[in-house]
Short mmCIF file of C-alpha atoms in Angstrom, two decimals:
data_model
loop_
_atom_site.label_atom_id
_atom_site.label_comp_id
_atom_site.label_asym_id
_atom_site.label_seq_id
_atom_site.Cartn_x
_atom_site.Cartn_y
_atom_site.Cartn_z
CA UNK E 903 72.04 4.95 -18.70
CA UNK E 904 72.88 6.65 -22.05
CA UNK E 905 70.08 7.33 -24.47
CA UNK E 906 70.67 6.45 -28.08
CA UNK E 907 69.15 9.51 -29.76
CA UNK E 908 69.78 13.23 -29.54
CA UNK E 909 67.08 15.65 -28.52
CA UNK E 910 66.67 19.40 -29.01
CA UNK E 911 64.26 22.08 -27.80
CA UNK E 912 63.75 25.73 -27.19
CA UNK E 913 64.34 26.20 -23.51
CA UNK E 914 63.00 29.77 -23.02
CA UNK E 915 59.61 31.42 -23.23
CA UNK E 916 58.48 33.81 -25.83
CA UNK E 917 59.02 37.55 -25.67
CA UNK E 918 62.58 37.75 -24.43
CA UNK E 919 65.48 39.45 -26.08
CA UNK E 920 67.60 36.32 -25.94
CA UNK E 921 66.62 32.64 -26.33
CA UNK E 922 68.28 29.41 -25.46
CA UNK E 923 68.02 26.14 -27.56
CA UNK E 924 69.24 23.03 -25.80
CA UNK E 925 70.61 19.91 -27.35
CA UNK E 926 71.51 16.73 -25.57
CA UNK E 927 72.72 13.25 -26.52
CA UNK E 928 75.51 11.36 -28.21
CA UNK E 929 75.41 13.43 -31.43
CA UNK E 930 74.75 16.85 -29.76
CA UNK E 931 78.19 18.27 -30.60
CA UNK E 932 78.48 16.83 -34.14
CA UNK E 933 74.98 17.99 -35.08
CA UNK E 934 75.65 21.52 -33.88
CA UNK E 935 79.08 21.49 -35.45
CA UNK E 936 77.42 21.14 -38.82
CA UNK E 937 75.53 24.49 -38.30
CA UNK E 938 77.97 26.48 -36.28
CA UNK E 939 80.78 28.63 -37.72
CA UNK E 940 83.04 29.78 -34.87
CA UNK E 941 85.20 32.90 -34.85
CA UNK E 942 88.71 32.03 -36.16
CA UNK E 943 87.44 28.78 -37.46
CA UNK E 944 87.00 27.18 -33.94
CA UNK E 945 84.93 24.10 -34.06
CA UNK E 946 82.83 22.58 -31.25
CA UNK E 947 84.24 19.00 -31.41
CA UNK E 948 87.69 20.36 -30.42
CA UNK E 949 86.42 22.05 -27.23
CA UNK E 950 86.40 20.74 -23.72
CA UNK E 951 83.48 20.98 -21.46
CA UNK E 952 82.39 24.31 -19.97
CA UNK E 953 83.50 26.14 -23.06
CA UNK E 954 81.68 29.16 -24.54
CA UNK E 955 82.18 30.05 -28.20
CA UNK E 956 81.03 33.00 -30.28
CA UNK E 957 80.14 32.55 -33.91
CA UNK E 958 77.20 32.26 -36.41
CA UNK E 959 74.65 29.66 -37.37
CA UNK E 960 75.32 29.07 -41.13
CA UNK E 961 73.56 26.01 -42.57
CA UNK E 962 75.30 26.86 -45.94
CA UNK E 963 78.15 29.17 -46.68
CA UNK E 964 76.98 32.81 -46.70
CA UNK E 965 73.57 31.89 -45.30
CA UNK E 966 73.66 33.40 -41.85
CA UNK E 967 70.64 32.71 -39.55
CA UNK E 968 71.96 34.50 -36.47
CA UNK E 969 74.98 35.47 -34.34
CA UNK E 970 75.15 33.17 -31.41
CA UNK E 971 76.99 32.10 -28.26
CA UNK E 972 77.34 28.28 -27.99
CA UNK E 973 78.07 26.47 -24.64
CA UNK E 974 79.62 22.99 -24.73
CA UNK E 975 79.17 20.50 -21.91
CA UNK E 976 80.80 17.04 -21.95
CA UNK E 977 79.36 13.93 -20.47
CA UNK E 978 79.04 13.16 -17.70
CA UNK E 979 79.57 16.67 -16.35
CA UNK E 980 76.32 18.28 -17.73
CA UNK E 981 72.71 18.67 -16.58
CA UNK E 982 71.54 15.53 -18.42
CA UNK E 983 74.76 13.57 -17.87
CA UNK E 984 75.23 13.39 -21.66
CA UNK E 985 76.99 15.63 -24.16
CA UNK E 986 75.08 18.89 -24.31
CA UNK E 987 75.18 22.09 -26.36
CA UNK E 988 73.17 25.21 -25.51
CA UNK E 989 72.79 27.81 -28.25
CA UNK E 990 72.01 31.40 -27.12
CA UNK E 991 70.47 33.35 -30.02
CA UNK E 992 68.27 36.39 -30.40
CA UNK E 993 64.76 36.03 -29.23
CA UNK E 994 63.03 36.22 -32.59
CA UNK E 995 60.52 33.48 -32.98
CA UNK E 996 61.59 32.94 -36.48
CA UNK E 997 65.31 32.53 -35.48
CA UNK E 998 64.44 30.07 -32.78
CA UNK E 999 62.18 27.89 -34.90
CA UNK E 1000 64.65 28.04 -37.82
CA UNK E 1001 67.59 26.89 -35.70
CA UNK E 1002 65.38 24.10 -34.16
CA UNK E 1003 64.25 23.05 -37.64
CA UNK E 1004 67.87 22.85 -38.82
CA UNK E 1005 68.84 20.73 -35.76
CA UNK E 1006 65.97 18.34 -36.44
CA UNK E 1007 66.89 18.20 -40.11
CA UNK E 1008 70.39 17.11 -39.15
CA UNK E 1009 69.24 14.23 -36.94
CA UNK E 1010 67.99 15.66 -33.65
CA UNK E 1011 64.57 14.68 -32.26
CA UNK E 1012 62.21 17.34 -30.89
CA UNK E 1013 62.24 16.84 -27.18
CA UNK E 1014 59.22 15.87 -25.18
CA UNK E 1015 58.08 17.77 -22.04
CA UNK E 1016 60.49 17.22 -19.23
CA UNK E 1017 62.73 14.95 -21.26
CA UNK E 1018 66.02 16.73 -20.39
CA UNK E 1019 65.20 16.43 -16.70
CA UNK E 1020 64.09 12.77 -17.18
CA UNK E 1021 67.45 12.00 -18.75
CA UNK E 1022 69.23 13.72 -15.86
CA UNK E 1023 67.31 11.36 -13.53
CA UNK E 1024 67.89 8.25 -15.64
CA UNK E 1025 71.57 9.05 -15.84
CA UNK E 1026 71.97 9.49 -12.08
CA UNK E 1027 72.45 13.16 -12.01
CA UNK E 1028 69.63 13.71 -9.62
CA UNK E 1029 67.03 11.51 -7.84
CA UNK E 1030 63.34 11.59 -8.48
CA UNK E 1031 62.50 14.09 -5.66
CA UNK E 1032 65.17 16.55 -6.98
CA UNK E 1033 63.81 16.20 -10.52
CA UNK E 1034 60.33 17.09 -9.32
CA UNK E 1035 61.70 20.08 -7.41
CA UNK E 1036 63.02 21.41 -10.77
CA UNK E 1037 59.49 21.72 -11.94
CA UNK E 1038 58.51 23.30 -8.56
CA UNK E 1039 61.25 25.86 -8.95
CA UNK E 1040 60.11 26.85 -12.38
CA UNK E 1041 56.48 27.22 -11.14
CA UNK E 1042 57.37 29.01 -7.98
CA UNK E 1043 55.70 32.42 -7.66
CA UNK E 1044 56.53 33.45 -4.13
CA UNK E 1045 59.73 33.34 -2.00
CA UNK E 1046 58.53 30.50 0.23
CA UNK E 1047 57.84 28.15 -2.72
CA UNK E 1048 61.21 29.18 -4.25
CA UNK E 1049 63.24 28.50 -1.03
CA UNK E 1050 61.63 25.06 -0.61
CA UNK E 1051 62.33 24.03 -4.16
CA UNK E 1052 65.93 25.18 -3.95
CA UNK E 1053 66.42 23.20 -0.69
CA UNK E 1054 64.92 20.04 -2.36
CA UNK E 1055 67.21 20.46 -5.46
CA UNK E 1056 70.21 20.78 -3.22
CA UNK E 1057 69.57 17.32 -1.88
CA UNK E 1058 68.93 17.88 1.88
CA UNK E 1059 65.32 16.69 1.34
CA UNK E 1060 66.31 13.48 -0.30
CA UNK E 1061 68.95 12.85 2.24
CA UNK E 1062 66.28 12.83 5.02
CA UNK E 1063 64.35 10.12 3.16
CA UNK E 1064 67.45 8.10 2.52
CA UNK E 1065 68.36 8.12 6.19
CA UNK E 1066 64.88 7.09 7.15
CA UNK E 1067 64.95 4.34 4.60
CA UNK E 1068 68.31 3.00 5.82
CA UNK E 1069 66.98 2.78 9.40
CA UNK E 1070 63.89 0.99 8.22
CA UNK E 1071 66.08 -1.40 6.38
CA UNK E 1072 68.16 -2.14 9.44
CA UNK E 1073 65.04 -2.80 11.38
CA UNK E 1074 63.55 -5.12 8.69
CA UNK E 1075 66.87 -6.94 8.47
CA UNK E 1076 66.61 -7.90 12.11
CA UNK E 1077 63.23 -9.42 11.55
CA UNK E 1078 64.32 -11.18 8.39
CA UNK E 1079 67.11 -12.83 10.28
CA UNK E 1080 64.66 -14.18 12.68
CA UNK E 1081 62.62 -15.57 9.94
CA UNK E 1082 65.74 -17.34 8.62
CA UNK E 1083 66.28 -18.93 11.99
CA UNK E 1084 62.60 -19.43 12.76
CA UNK E 1085 62.83 -23.16 13.48
CA UNK E 1086 65.54 -22.55 16.13
CA UNK E 1087 63.27 -19.95 17.71
CA UNK E 1088 66.18 -17.40 17.73
CA UNK E 1089 65.58 -13.70 18.29
CA UNK E 1090 68.16 -11.13 17.28
CA UNK E 1091 66.50 -8.09 18.92
CA UNK E 1092 64.60 -7.41 22.07
CA UNK E 1093 60.96 -6.74 21.31
CA UNK E 1094 60.96 -3.63 23.51
CA UNK E 1095 63.85 -2.17 21.56
CA UNK E 1096 62.09 -2.88 18.23
CA UNK E 1097 58.96 -1.25 19.58
CA UNK E 1098 60.85 1.81 20.64
CA UNK E 1099 62.59 2.10 17.26
CA UNK E 1100 59.36 1.59 15.43
CA UNK E 1101 57.63 4.22 17.51
CA UNK E 1102 60.51 6.70 16.71
CA UNK E 1103 60.25 5.96 13.02
CA UNK E 1104 56.50 6.28 13.14
CA UNK E 1105 56.76 9.75 14.64
CA UNK E 1106 59.20 10.83 11.93
CA UNK E 1107 57.00 9.56 9.12
CA UNK E 1108 53.99 11.21 10.75
CA UNK E 1109 55.78 14.50 11.10
CA UNK E 1110 56.87 14.49 7.44
CA UNK E 1111 53.38 13.59 6.28
CA UNK E 1112 51.85 16.31 8.43
CA UNK E 1113 54.33 18.93 7.07
CA UNK E 1114 52.44 18.70 3.71
CA UNK E 1115 49.69 20.90 5.04
CA UNK E 1116 52.06 23.81 5.40
CA UNK E 1117 54.10 22.94 2.29
CA UNK E 1118 50.92 22.91 0.30
CA UNK E 1119 50.01 26.36 1.67
CA UNK E 1120 53.54 27.72 0.64
CA UNK E 1121 53.36 26.23 -2.77
CA UNK E 1122 49.76 26.85 -3.88
CA UNK E 1123 48.46 29.43 -1.47
CA UNK E 1124 45.28 29.42 0.65
CA UNK E 1125 42.02 29.87 -1.33
CA UNK E 1126 39.70 32.43 0.42
CA UNK E 1127 36.19 32.96 -0.86
CA UNK E 1128 34.43 36.29 -0.16
CA UNK E 1129 30.67 35.58 -0.06
CA UNK E 1130 27.53 37.30 1.12
CA UNK E 1131 24.45 39.04 -0.12
CA UNK E 1132 24.61 41.57 -2.92
CA UNK E 1133 25.81 45.13 -2.19
CA UNK E 1134 27.33 44.30 1.25
CA UNK E 1135 30.81 45.47 -0.03
CA UNK E 1136 32.49 42.17 -1.10
CA UNK E 1137 34.22 43.81 -4.13
CA UNK E 1138 35.20 46.88 -2.03
CA UNK E 1139 36.68 44.50 0.58
CA UNK E 1140 38.66 42.71 -2.22
CA UNK E 1141 39.94 45.92 -3.62
CA UNK E 1142 40.96 47.07 -0.07
CA UNK E 1143 42.83 43.82 0.62
CA UNK E 1144 44.64 43.96 -2.77
CA UNK E 1145 45.22 47.69 -2.55
CA UNK E 1146 44.05 48.16 -6.04
CA UNK E 1147 40.78 48.46 -8.01
CA UNK E 1148 40.58 44.86 -9.18
CA UNK E 1149 36.74 44.43 -8.94
CA UNK E 1150 34.05 46.75 -10.28
CA UNK E 1151 32.31 48.50 -7.36
CA UNK E 1152 28.75 49.83 -7.67
CA UNK E 1153 25.72 50.62 -5.42
CA UNK E 1154 23.65 48.53 -7.86
CA UNK E 1155 22.98 45.04 -6.45
CA UNK E 1156 24.23 42.18 -8.62
CA UNK E 1157 27.21 44.08 -10.22
CA UNK E 1158 29.55 41.12 -9.74
CA UNK E 1159 28.27 38.38 -12.08
CA UNK E 1160 31.36 36.23 -12.31
CA UNK E 1161 34.16 35.09 -10.04
CA UNK E 1162 37.10 37.44 -9.74
CA UNK E 1163 40.43 36.22 -8.33
CA UNK E 1164 43.73 37.65 -7.32
CA UNK E 1165 46.67 36.94 -4.93
CA UNK E 1166 48.23 38.68 -1.97
CA UNK E 1167 51.05 37.67 0.24
CA UNK E 1168 50.77 38.09 4.01
CA UNK E 1169 54.04 37.53 5.85
CA UNK E 1170 55.30 35.26 3.09
CA UNK E 1171 52.16 33.19 2.87
CA UNK E 1172 50.10 33.41 -0.33
CA UNK E 1173 46.35 33.85 -0.18
CA UNK E 1174 44.21 33.46 -3.31
CA UNK E 1175 41.11 35.67 -2.86
CA UNK E 1176 37.99 34.93 -4.79
CA UNK E 1177 35.35 37.57 -5.00
CA UNK E 1178 31.94 35.97 -5.80
CA UNK E 1179 28.54 37.12 -7.02
CA UNK E 1180 26.11 38.14 -4.30
CA UNK E 1181 23.88 35.22 -3.29
CA UNK E 1182 20.18 36.03 -3.77
CA UNK E 1183 17.18 34.96 -5.83
CA UNK E 1184 17.17 36.59 -9.29
CA UNK E 1185 15.42 36.38 -12.70
CA UNK E 1186 18.57 37.78 -14.30
CA UNK E 1187 20.16 34.89 -16.29
CA UNK E 1188 23.70 36.07 -16.14
CA UNK E 1189 23.50 36.95 -12.44
CA UNK E 1190 22.08 33.51 -11.79
CA UNK E 1191 24.86 31.87 -13.60
CA UNK E 1192 27.31 33.87 -11.50
CA UNK E 1193 25.51 32.76 -8.25
CA UNK E 1194 25.74 29.12 -9.35
CA UNK E 1195 29.47 29.57 -10.04
CA UNK E 1196 29.80 31.16 -6.54
CA UNK E 1197 28.27 28.09 -4.89
CA UNK E 1198 30.62 25.77 -6.76
CA UNK E 1199 33.73 27.84 -6.01
CA UNK E 1200 32.89 28.24 -2.43
CA UNK E 1201 33.07 24.49 -1.89
CA UNK E 1202 36.77 24.49 -2.96
CA UNK E 1203 37.88 27.41 -0.64
CA UNK E 1204 39.78 26.71 2.64
CA UNK E 1205 38.58 30.01 4.14
CA UNK E 1206 35.25 31.73 3.83
CA UNK E 1207 34.84 35.38 4.50
CA UNK E 1208 31.16 35.92 4.94
CA UNK E 1209 30.50 39.63 4.48
CA UNK E 1210 27.47 41.31 6.02
CA UNK E 1211 26.62 44.92 6.81
CA UNK E 1212 27.25 46.16 10.34
CA UNK E 1213 23.73 47.58 10.27
CA UNK E 1214 22.01 44.19 9.88
CA UNK E 1215 20.47 42.25 12.79
CA UNK E 1216 22.28 39.27 14.36
CA UNK E 1217 19.28 37.17 13.60
CA UNK E 1218 19.40 38.01 9.85
CA UNK E 1219 23.19 37.24 9.65
CA UNK E 1220 22.66 33.94 11.45
CA UNK E 1221 19.82 33.00 9.09
CA UNK E 1222 21.95 33.83 6.00
CA UNK E 1223 24.88 31.76 7.28
CA UNK E 1224 22.63 28.70 7.84
CA UNK E 1225 21.41 28.99 4.23
CA UNK E 1226 24.95 28.31 2.86
CA UNK E 1227 26.28 24.73 2.33
CA UNK E 1228 29.53 25.01 4.29
CA UNK E 1229 32.13 22.22 4.10
CA UNK E 1230 33.39 20.66 7.41
CA UNK E 1231 37.04 21.49 6.67
CA UNK E 1232 36.40 25.19 5.96
CA UNK E 1233 37.25 28.13 8.33
CA UNK E 1234 34.42 30.69 8.30
CA UNK E 1235 34.94 34.25 9.36
CA UNK E 1236 32.04 36.84 9.64
CA UNK E 1237 33.07 40.23 8.27
CA UNK E 1238 30.87 43.13 9.51
CA UNK E 1239 31.56 45.63 6.77
CA UNK E 1240 30.63 49.41 6.78
CA UNK E 1241 31.33 49.54 10.47
CA UNK E 1242 32.46 53.17 10.10
CA UNK E 1243 28.75 54.19 9.66
CA UNK E 1244 27.96 53.60 13.36
CA UNK E 1245 30.86 52.13 15.37
CA UNK E 1246 28.90 51.51 18.57
CA UNK E 1247 26.22 49.57 16.68
CA UNK E 1248 28.88 47.50 14.87
CA UNK E 1249 30.56 46.70 18.25
CA UNK E 1250 27.18 45.64 19.75
CA UNK E 1251 26.39 43.43 16.74
CA UNK E 1252 29.84 41.83 17.14
CA UNK E 1253 29.12 40.93 20.81
CA UNK E 1254 25.59 39.51 19.98
CA UNK E 1255 27.08 37.34 17.16
CA UNK E 1256 29.81 36.10 19.32
CA UNK E 1257 27.24 34.83 21.76
CA UNK E 1258 25.27 33.12 19.01
CA UNK E 1259 28.02 31.78 16.75
CA UNK E 1260 31.22 29.85 17.45
CA UNK E 1261 33.27 31.63 14.70
CA UNK E 1262 35.42 34.73 14.58
CA UNK E 1263 33.66 38.14 14.00
CA UNK E 1264 35.57 41.11 12.48
CA UNK E 1265 34.07 44.56 12.28
CA UNK E 1266 35.81 46.25 9.30
CA UNK E 1267 35.51 49.19 7.03
CA UNK E 1268 36.58 48.33 3.46
CA UNK E 1269 36.15 51.99 2.66
CA UNK E 1270 38.56 53.37 5.30
CA UNK E 1271 40.81 50.27 5.96
CA UNK E 1272 39.65 50.04 9.57
CA UNK E 1273 40.04 46.52 10.96
CA UNK E 1274 41.83 45.11 7.91
CA UNK E 1275 45.12 44.64 9.70
CA UNK E 1276 43.40 42.47 12.43
CA UNK E 1277 41.66 40.50 9.70
CA UNK E 1278 44.85 39.84 7.62
CA UNK E 1279 46.70 38.96 10.90
CA UNK E 1280 44.16 36.38 11.73
CA UNK E 1281 44.22 34.90 8.20
CA UNK E 1282 47.93 34.39 8.57
CA UNK E 1283 47.39 32.38 11.83
CA UNK E 1284 45.11 30.02 9.85
CA UNK E 1285 48.11 28.98 7.75
CA UNK E 1286 49.48 27.29 10.89
CA UNK E 1287 52.93 27.45 12.45
CA UNK E 1288 55.78 27.73 9.98
CA UNK E 1289 58.35 24.94 10.42
CA UNK E 1290 61.91 25.59 11.32
CA UNK E 1291 64.05 26.54 8.33
CA UNK E 1292 66.20 23.40 8.82
CA UNK E 1293 63.12 21.12 8.77
CA UNK E 1294 62.12 19.02 5.76
CA UNK E 1295 58.76 20.15 4.37
CA UNK E 1296 56.73 18.05 1.93
CA UNK E 1297 55.21 20.02 -0.93
CA UNK E 1298 54.49 17.24 -3.45
CA UNK E 1299 51.09 15.45 -3.50
CA UNK E 1300 52.86 12.22 -4.66
CA UNK E 1301 55.16 12.32 -1.73
CA UNK E 1302 52.28 12.94 0.67
CA UNK E 1303 50.41 10.00 -0.70
CA UNK E 1304 53.49 7.76 -0.33
CA UNK E 1305 54.07 8.98 3.24
CA UNK E 1306 50.39 8.46 4.06
CA UNK E 1307 50.64 4.87 2.94
CA UNK E 1308 53.95 4.39 4.78
CA UNK E 1309 52.44 5.75 7.99
CA UNK E 1310 49.49 3.41 7.70
CA UNK E 1311 51.81 0.41 7.22
CA UNK E 1312 54.14 1.21 10.09
CA UNK E 1313 51.13 1.83 12.38
CA UNK E 1314 49.85 -1.66 11.34
CA UNK E 1315 53.35 -3.04 12.10
CA UNK E 1316 53.23 -1.45 15.53
CA UNK E 1317 49.87 -2.99 16.23
CA UNK E 1318 51.13 -6.34 15.13
CA UNK E 1319 54.08 -6.04 17.44
CA UNK E 1320 51.85 -5.11 20.45
CA UNK E 1321 49.72 -8.25 19.74
CA UNK E 1322 52.90 -10.27 19.55
CA UNK E 1323 52.14 -11.52 16.01
CA UNK E 1324 54.77 -13.39 14.10
CA UNK E 1325 57.87 -11.76 12.69
CA UNK E 1326 56.89 -12.49 9.07
CA UNK E 1327 53.84 -10.21 9.36
CA UNK E 1328 55.91 -7.47 10.81
CA UNK E 1329 58.48 -7.83 8.14
CA UNK E 1330 55.91 -7.72 5.36
CA UNK E 1331 54.53 -4.35 6.85
CA UNK E 1332 58.06 -2.99 7.05
CA UNK E 1333 58.85 -3.94 3.48
CA UNK E 1334 55.79 -2.00 2.39
CA UNK E 1335 56.97 1.02 4.40
CA UNK E 1336 60.46 0.83 2.89
CA UNK E 1337 59.04 0.63 -0.60
CA UNK E 1338 56.81 3.67 -0.15
CA UNK E 1339 59.63 5.83 1.30
CA UNK E 1340 61.86 4.72 -1.51
CA UNK E 1341 59.39 5.78 -4.21
CA UNK E 1342 59.88 9.43 -3.16
CA UNK E 1343 63.45 9.51 -4.25
CA UNK E 1344 63.31 6.83 -6.85
CA UNK E 1345 65.31 4.34 -4.71
CA UNK E 1346 62.34 1.91 -5.11
CA UNK E 1347 61.33 0.63 -8.52
CA UNK E 1348 59.48 3.25 -10.54
CA UNK E 1349 57.11 2.33 -13.31
CA UNK E 1350 57.05 4.12 -16.66
CA UNK E 1351 53.49 5.24 -15.92
CA UNK E 1352 54.64 7.05 -12.79
CA UNK E 1353 57.56 8.63 -14.61
CA UNK E 1354 55.27 9.72 -17.41
CA UNK E 1355 52.90 11.31 -14.99
CA UNK E 1356 55.75 13.19 -13.27
CA UNK E 1357 57.63 14.49 -16.31
CA UNK E 1358 54.75 15.21 -18.63
CA UNK E 1359 53.85 18.22 -16.44
CA UNK E 1360 57.24 19.82 -17.28
CA UNK E 1361 57.58 22.42 -19.92
CA UNK E 1362 59.34 21.54 -23.14
CA UNK E 1363 63.03 22.34 -22.98
CA UNK E 1364 63.33 21.29 -19.32
#
């Protein structure tokens, strides 16, 4: 598909020494030629693809906007599959906006978010999963997320779904043939073979679906809420984990009145720690607002670190735990802070709590660092077992939803097969599985609403 209009956008963020302005479409070269004056009179329309020229942006003779480097890419051998020009200029905001204004003045349209990548998809330069991985690569803030995005862009991820879809189509074709010859009661495949094949495909779809739990951890990190009564050392614990003074520490109860967040990486897994206001009854309006925010944020965390003092009684700690509205999916750990004050007492309290509670207990000293290594090691185990590097890992919520629906449909088809229902019911379920798997790469029809939802989250210029 070739788009009829040419688009332009600033492709780099503010604050850099150099900026890049991208132009794509049938008039990209001619529009830029009207502004660019190359050294020795070289013009863009004479250049082949993958050419880099030095010159100036001069809208009129003698009116120099900037010295620039201009890259020329010829269709279909460009990112979008169209003629493209990339102008590298100085990072001045005025220079960038002026060049963009001149491009629009000469016929280019200002690009919408994700429009360059959308054109790459529409022109067959990448499939839908690869296009989404571009956004993931831009947003990646740790090595794990970066590596997964690169692997998806390279195409191995998409190839797995195409192989899966091809096998599903082969299976569906056998059933469709039986439907065509239904009156003759002809069967083209043994039911036991179909069942074995369907079981194998179900396992593959289920494994891909389940990999989202790990993929989501790598991509977004694990939210961990630090909760407890005032003055038990929650902020000190956060500072010790982060190895910096992120949160204000004071002996005065109620110092933390708002939610404080920061991120650490443990063995390549990102954890988003949330230090919350101490939970207690208070007449202080600001502190009460912080406590209410704590209750709301606690419900969104995957892991709860309930901090208590190692000098408290087991009964008091149990009572405080019961007063908190835990979510069923949450992992809760009890942190016995200030254990350096009286180590034997802390160890005895740990044994008592382990008999009373079916959750892990960690005596630590946020002040000295004692016990923190054991705590962070346990947190890493909560992330689950990392998949093999060669395995496909799902990180996209849309892909997870499609796989969940595909898994439901293939399980329904397996049930129909076991009940010896007619081939037309089996075929209908398989068609639904094929469609859902195809939506991941865009091999199935994709509505404009879906494309809009995907590409609108991109930044302008990509």
